[in-house]
Coordinates of C-alpha atoms and ligand atoms in Angstrom, one line a residue:
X1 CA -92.2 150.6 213.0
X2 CA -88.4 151.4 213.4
X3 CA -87.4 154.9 211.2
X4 CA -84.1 154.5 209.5
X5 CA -82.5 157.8 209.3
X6 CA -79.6 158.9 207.3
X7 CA -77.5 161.5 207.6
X8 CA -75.5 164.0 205.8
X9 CA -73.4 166.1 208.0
X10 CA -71.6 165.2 211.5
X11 CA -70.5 168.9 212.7
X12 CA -72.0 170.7 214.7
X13 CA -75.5 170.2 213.0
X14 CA -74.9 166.8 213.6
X15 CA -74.1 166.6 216.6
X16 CA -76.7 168.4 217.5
X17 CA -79.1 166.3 215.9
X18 CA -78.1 162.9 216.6
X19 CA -78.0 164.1 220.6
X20 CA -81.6 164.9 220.0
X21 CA -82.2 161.6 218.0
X22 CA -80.4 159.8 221.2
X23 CA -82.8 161.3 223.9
X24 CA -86.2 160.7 222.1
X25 CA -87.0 157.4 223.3
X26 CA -85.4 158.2 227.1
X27 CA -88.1 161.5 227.0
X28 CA -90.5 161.2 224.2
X29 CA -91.8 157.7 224.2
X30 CA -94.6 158.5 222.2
X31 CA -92.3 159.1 219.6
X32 CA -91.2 156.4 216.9
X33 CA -88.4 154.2 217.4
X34 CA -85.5 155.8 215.2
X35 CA -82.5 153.9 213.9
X36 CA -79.1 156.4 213.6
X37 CA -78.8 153.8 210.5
X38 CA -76.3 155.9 208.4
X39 CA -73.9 159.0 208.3
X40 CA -72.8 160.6 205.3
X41 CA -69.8 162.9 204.1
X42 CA -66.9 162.7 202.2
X43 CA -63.5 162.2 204.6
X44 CA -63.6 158.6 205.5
X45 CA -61.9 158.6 208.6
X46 CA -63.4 161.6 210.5
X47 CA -66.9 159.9 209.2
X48 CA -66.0 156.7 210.9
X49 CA -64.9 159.1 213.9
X50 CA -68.0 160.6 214.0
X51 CA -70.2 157.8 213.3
X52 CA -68.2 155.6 216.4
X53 CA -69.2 159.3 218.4
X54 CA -72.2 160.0 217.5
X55 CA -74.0 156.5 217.5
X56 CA -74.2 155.4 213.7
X57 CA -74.2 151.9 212.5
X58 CA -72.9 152.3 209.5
X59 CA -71.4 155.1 206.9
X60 CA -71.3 156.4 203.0
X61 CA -69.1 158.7 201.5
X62 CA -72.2 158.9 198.3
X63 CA -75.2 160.4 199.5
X64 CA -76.8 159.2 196.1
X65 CA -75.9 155.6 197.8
X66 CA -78.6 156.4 200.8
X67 CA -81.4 158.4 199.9
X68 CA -83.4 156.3 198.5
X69 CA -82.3 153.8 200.9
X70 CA -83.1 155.1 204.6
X71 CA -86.8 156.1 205.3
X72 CA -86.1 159.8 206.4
X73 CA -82.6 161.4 205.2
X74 CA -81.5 164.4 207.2
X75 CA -79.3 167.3 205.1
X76 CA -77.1 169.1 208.0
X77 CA -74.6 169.7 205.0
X78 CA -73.5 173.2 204.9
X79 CA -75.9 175.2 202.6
X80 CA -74.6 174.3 199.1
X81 CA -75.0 170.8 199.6
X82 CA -78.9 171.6 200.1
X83 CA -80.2 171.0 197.2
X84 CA -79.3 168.1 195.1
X85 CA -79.1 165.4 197.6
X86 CA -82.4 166.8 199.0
X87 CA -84.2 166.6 196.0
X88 CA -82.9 163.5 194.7
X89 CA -84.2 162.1 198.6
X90 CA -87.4 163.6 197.7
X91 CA -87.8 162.1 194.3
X92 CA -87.2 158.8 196.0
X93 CA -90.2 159.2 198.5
X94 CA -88.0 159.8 201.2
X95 CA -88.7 162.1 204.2
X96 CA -86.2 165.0 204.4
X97 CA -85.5 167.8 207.0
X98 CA -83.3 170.1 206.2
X99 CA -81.2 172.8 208.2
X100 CA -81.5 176.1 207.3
X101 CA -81.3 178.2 205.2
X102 CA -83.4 176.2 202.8
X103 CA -80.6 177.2 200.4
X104 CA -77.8 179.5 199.5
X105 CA -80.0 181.1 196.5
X106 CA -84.0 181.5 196.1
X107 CA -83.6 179.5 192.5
X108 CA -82.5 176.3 194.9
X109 CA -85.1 176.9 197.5
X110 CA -88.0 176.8 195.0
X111 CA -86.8 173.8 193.5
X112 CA -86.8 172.1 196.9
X113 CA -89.9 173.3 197.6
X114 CA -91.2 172.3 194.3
X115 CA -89.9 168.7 195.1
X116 CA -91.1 168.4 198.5
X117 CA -95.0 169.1 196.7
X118 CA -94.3 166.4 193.9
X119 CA -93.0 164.1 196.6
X120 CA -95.8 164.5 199.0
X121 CA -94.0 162.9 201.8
X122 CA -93.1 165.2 205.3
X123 CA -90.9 167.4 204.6
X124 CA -89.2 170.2 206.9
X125 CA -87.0 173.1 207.4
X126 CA -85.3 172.9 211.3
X127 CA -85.6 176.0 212.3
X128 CA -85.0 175.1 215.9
X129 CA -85.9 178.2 217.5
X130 CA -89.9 177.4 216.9
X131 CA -89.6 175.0 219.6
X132 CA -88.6 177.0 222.1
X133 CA -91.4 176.6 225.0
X134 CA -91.4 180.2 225.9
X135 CA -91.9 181.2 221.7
X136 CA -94.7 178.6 221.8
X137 CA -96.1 179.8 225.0
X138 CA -95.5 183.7 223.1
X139 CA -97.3 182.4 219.9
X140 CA -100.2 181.0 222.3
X141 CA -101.0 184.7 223.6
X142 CA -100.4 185.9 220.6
X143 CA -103.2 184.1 218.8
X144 CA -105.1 184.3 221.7
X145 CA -105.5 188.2 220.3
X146 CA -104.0 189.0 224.0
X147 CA -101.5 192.0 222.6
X148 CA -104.0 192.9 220.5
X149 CA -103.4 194.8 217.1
X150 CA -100.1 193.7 215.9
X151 CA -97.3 197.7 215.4
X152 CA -94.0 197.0 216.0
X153 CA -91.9 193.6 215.3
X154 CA -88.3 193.5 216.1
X155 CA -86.1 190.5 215.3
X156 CA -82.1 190.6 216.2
X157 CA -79.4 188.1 216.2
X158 CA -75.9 189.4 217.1
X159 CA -73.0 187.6 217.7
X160 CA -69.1 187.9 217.5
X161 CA -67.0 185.3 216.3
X162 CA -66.1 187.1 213.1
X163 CA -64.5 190.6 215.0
X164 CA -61.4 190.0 215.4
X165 CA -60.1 190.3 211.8
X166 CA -57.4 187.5 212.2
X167 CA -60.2 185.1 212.5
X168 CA -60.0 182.1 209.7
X169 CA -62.0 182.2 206.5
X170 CA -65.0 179.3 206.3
X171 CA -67.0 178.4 203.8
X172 CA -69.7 180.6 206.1
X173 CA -67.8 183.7 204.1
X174 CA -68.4 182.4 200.9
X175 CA -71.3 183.6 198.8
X176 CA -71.5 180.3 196.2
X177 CA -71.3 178.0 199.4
X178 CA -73.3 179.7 201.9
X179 CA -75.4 181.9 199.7
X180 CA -75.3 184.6 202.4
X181 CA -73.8 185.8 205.6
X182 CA -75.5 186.9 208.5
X183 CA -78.4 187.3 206.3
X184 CA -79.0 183.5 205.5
X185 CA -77.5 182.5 208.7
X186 CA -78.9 184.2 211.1
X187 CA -81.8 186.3 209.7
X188 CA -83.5 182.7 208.3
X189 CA -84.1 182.4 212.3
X190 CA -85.4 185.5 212.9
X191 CA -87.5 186.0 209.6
X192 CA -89.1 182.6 210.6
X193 CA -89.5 183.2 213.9
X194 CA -91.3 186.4 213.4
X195 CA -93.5 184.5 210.3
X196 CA -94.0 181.7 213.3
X197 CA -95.2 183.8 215.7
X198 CA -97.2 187.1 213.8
X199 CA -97.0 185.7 210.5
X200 CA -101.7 184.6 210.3
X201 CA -103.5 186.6 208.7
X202 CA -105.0 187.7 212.2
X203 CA -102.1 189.5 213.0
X204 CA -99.4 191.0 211.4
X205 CA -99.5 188.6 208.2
X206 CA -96.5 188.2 206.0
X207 CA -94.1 190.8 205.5
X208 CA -94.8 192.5 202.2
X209 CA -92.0 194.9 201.5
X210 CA -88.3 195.3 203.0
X211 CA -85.4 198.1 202.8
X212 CA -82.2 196.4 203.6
X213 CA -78.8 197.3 203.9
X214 CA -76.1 194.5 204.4
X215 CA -72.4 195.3 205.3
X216 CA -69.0 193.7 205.0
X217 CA -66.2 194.7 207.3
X218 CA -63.4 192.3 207.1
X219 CA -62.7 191.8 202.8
X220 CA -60.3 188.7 203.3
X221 CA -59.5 186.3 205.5
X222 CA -56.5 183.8 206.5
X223 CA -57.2 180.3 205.6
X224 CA -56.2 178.1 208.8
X225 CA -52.5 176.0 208.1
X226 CA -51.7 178.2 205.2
X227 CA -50.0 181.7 204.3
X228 CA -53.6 182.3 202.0
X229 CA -56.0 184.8 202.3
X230 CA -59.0 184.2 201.0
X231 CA -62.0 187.1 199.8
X232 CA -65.1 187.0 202.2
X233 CA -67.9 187.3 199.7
X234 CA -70.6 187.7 202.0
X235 CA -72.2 190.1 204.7
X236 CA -70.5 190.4 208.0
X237 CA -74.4 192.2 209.6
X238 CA -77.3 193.4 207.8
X239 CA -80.4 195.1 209.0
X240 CA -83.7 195.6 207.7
X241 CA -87.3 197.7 207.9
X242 CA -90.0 195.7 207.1
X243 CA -93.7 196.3 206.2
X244 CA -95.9 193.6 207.0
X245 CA -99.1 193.0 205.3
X246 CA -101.4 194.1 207.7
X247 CA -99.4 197.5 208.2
X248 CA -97.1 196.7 211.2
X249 CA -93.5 198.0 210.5
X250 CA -91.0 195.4 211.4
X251 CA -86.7 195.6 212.2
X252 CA -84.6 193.2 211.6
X253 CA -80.9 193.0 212.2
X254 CA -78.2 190.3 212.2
X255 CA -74.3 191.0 212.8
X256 CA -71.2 188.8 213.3
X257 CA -69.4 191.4 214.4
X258 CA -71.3 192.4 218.0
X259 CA -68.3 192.5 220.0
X260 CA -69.4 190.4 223.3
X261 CA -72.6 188.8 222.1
X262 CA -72.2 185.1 221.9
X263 CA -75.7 184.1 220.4
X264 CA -78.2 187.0 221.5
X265 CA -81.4 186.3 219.6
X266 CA -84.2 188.8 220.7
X267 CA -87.8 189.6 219.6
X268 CA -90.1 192.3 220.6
X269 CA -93.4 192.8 220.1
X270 CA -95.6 195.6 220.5
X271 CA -99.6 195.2 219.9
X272 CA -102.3 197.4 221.2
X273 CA -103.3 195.8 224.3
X274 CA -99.5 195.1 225.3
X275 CA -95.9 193.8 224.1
X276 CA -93.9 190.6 224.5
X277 CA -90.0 190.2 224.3
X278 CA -88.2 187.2 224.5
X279 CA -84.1 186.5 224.2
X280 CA -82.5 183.3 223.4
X281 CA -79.8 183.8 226.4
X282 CA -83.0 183.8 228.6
X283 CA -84.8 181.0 227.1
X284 CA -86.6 179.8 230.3
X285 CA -88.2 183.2 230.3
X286 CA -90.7 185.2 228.4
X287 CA -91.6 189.1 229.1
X288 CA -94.7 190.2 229.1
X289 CA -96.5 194.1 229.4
X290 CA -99.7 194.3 229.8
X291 CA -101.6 197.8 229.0
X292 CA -104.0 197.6 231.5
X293 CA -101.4 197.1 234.2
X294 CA -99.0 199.8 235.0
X295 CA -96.4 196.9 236.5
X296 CA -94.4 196.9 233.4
X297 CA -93.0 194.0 232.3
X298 CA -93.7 190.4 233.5
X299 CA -91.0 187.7 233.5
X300 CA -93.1 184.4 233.3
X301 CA -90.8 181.5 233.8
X302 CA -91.8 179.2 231.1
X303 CA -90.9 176.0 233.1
X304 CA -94.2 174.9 234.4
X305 CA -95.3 170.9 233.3
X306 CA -98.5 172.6 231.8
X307 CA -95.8 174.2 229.5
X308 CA -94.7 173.0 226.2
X309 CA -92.7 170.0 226.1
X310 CA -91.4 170.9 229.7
X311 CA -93.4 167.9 231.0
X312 CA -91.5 165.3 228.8
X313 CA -88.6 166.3 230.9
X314 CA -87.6 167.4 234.6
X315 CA -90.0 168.6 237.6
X316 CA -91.6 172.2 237.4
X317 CA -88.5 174.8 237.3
X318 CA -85.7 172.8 236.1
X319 CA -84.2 174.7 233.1
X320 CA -83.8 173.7 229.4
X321 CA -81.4 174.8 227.0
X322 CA -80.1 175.7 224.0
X323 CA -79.9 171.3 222.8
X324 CA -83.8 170.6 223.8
X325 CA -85.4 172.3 220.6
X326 CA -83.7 170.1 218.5
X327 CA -85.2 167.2 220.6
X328 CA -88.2 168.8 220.2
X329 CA -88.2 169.4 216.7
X330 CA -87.2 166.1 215.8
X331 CA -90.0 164.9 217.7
X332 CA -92.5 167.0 215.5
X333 CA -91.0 166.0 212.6
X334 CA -90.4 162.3 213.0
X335 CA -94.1 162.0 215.0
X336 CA -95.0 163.6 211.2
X337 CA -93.0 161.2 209.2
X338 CA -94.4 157.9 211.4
X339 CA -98.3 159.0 210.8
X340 CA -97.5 160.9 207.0
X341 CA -98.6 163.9 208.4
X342 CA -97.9 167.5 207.8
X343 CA -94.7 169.1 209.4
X344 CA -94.1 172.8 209.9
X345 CA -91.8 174.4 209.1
X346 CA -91.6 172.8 205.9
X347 CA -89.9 173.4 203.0
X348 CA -92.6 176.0 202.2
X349 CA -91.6 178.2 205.0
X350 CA -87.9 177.5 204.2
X351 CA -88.5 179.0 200.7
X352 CA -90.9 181.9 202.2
X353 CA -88.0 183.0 204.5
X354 CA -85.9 182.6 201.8
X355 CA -87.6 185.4 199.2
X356 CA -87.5 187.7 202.3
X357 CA -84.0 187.1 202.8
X358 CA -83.4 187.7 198.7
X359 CA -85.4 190.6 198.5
X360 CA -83.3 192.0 201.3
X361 CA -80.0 191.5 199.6
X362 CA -82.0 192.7 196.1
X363 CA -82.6 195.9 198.3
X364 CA -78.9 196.8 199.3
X365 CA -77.9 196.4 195.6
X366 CA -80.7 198.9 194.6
X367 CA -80.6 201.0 197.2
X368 CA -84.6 200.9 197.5
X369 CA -87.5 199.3 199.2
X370 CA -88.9 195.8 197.4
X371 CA -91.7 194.0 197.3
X372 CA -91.8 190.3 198.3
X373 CA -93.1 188.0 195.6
Ligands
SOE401 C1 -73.6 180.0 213.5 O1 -73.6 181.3 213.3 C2 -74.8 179.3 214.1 O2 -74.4 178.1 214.5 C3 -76.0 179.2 213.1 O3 -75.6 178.5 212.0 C4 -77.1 178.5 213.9 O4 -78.2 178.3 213.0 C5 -77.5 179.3 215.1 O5 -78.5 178.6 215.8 C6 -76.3 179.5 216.0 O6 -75.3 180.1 215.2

């Protein structure tokens, strides 16, 4: 069976994705045979650009044109274009992943996710980082009860392409495009991270209540080719304390404005029997402390072909990078789609990082802690 997959976006989502759609059968030939059948979007010329680039047979400038018309459609749109083409794919019967976050607001999310139930078909959220194979080797310990009672959780994504003020306005700065900021953009990843990895009920479970505060340094900015300014409209950083439900406290912070941090995504966790951290410019490696050893922290080199994925790719201790999750990932989801079986993270954990990520921005405007519904 040959997957026809269509897709809406050719950026850097979609570049991203159709690499990892290239590689699958060269690595993963378990995995169904996939057809880069069409791209979607609206300029006709880069599309054609893109689609000559990026492998495509064929392009559309209607997405209502191709969802019902490919077997799995792919939304790497930016955020406001989530929703309705999603949901009309869905209604069709068709597969649909999704890049995060789900949605710009929580109203769109639930609708997805209320569509992706009626539908019944696969159905996921890419949040990449899952498929990192040191966070699944983390999650493996973790569930393995070997840190023990779950206290501290600390999520933090900093980077700095928004500090020099002078920097152009995107549709990343507006609220009815994008939703969020930092918040949607970079604390979806951590929130489902930390859900992915201390999220059972065994552990910490979800996180109940939140106290956020979210920050916007740089009001207006110049729109490239023009003498325009334009108002930012979202959050430059936030950060967040967290209660999870089985008592652990939890801190979460995101910031576009962390002067020399490129793309410095780091969890830490403390149980009682010992603590993990992990950072996304270290992928290869995961850090482990064991209480009952006074050696501190470990660094295991996740890179082993017991590992993983690692064995899909090169011999025992040759790196993987940032690009590999979304091979990965669409692996996962596509393996799901072939045998109509269940994906996560699915449009259910898109929409449950999504009510964290509102009640966060429903907690700056009130200037008090709030429960997650
Ligand atoms: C931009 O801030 C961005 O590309 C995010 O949108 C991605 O999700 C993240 O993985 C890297 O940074």
């Amino acid at each position: 069976m040959t997957l026809e997959v269509g897709v809406l976006g050719y950026r850097f989502m979609g570049k991203a994705h159709a690499n990892a759609l290239s590689r699958l059968s060269m690595f993963f030939p378990d995995a169904p045979d996939v057809e880069r059948s069409v791209l979607v979007g609206r300029d006709e010329d880069a599309l054609s650009d893109a689609a000559d680039q990026l492998g495509f047979e064929s392009i559309a400038t209607d997405w209502e044109a191709v969802v019902d018309d490919v077997d799995v459609f792919y939304n790497l749109g930016p955020n406001h274009v989530h929703a309705e083409p999603s949901i009309a794919a869905l209604e069709a019967g068709t597969s649909v992943f999704c890049e995060k976050p789900l949605a710009p607001t929580l109203v769109e999310a639930e609708r997805m996710a209320d569509a992706a139930d009626k539908a019944g078909v696969p159905n996921g959220t890419a949040f990449n980082y899952r498929f990192i194979p040191a966070i699944q080797h983390a999650k493996g310990l973790l569930e393995a009860g070997e840190l023990g009672e779950i206290h501290h959780v600390r999520g933090r994504y900093l980077q700095d392409w928004l500090v020099d003020p002078e920097a152009p306005w995107s549709w990343r700065n507006d609220a009815e495009l994008a939703g969020s900021g930092a918040l949607g953009d970079l604390g979806a990843h951590t929130v489902d991270l930390l859900r992915f990895l201390v999220g059972d009920d065994a552990l910490a479970g979800e996180m109940e209540r939140v106290s956020g505060h979210l920050q916007t340094f740089v009001d207006e900015r110049p729109v490239e080719g023009s003498d325009e300014m334009r108002s930012v409209t979202v959050d430059d950083a936030y950060s967040a304390q967290v209660e999870f439900e089985n008592g652990a406290m939890g801190t979460l912070e995101a910031s576009r404005f962390a002067t020399g941090h490129k793309n410095d995504h780091t969890i830490e966790i403390h149980g009682s029997d010992g603590s993990l951290r992990f950072s996304l410019e270290r992928l290869n490696e995961l850090e482990v402390l064991r209480a009952d050893d006074n050696r501190g922290y470990e660094t295991i080199l996740v890179t082993d072909e017991d590992d993983p994925y690692v064995d899909h790719w090169w011999p025992p201790g040759h790196v993987l990078g940032w690009e590999h999750t979304f091979v990965h990932e669409n692996y996962e989801f596509l393996s799901a789609v072939e045998s109509d079986g269940a994906f996560e993270p699915s449009f259910q954990d898109g929409l449950a990082a999504q009510r964290v990520l509102e009640a966060i921005e429903a907690s700056d405007e009130k200037r008090e802690w709030v429960s997650i519904s």
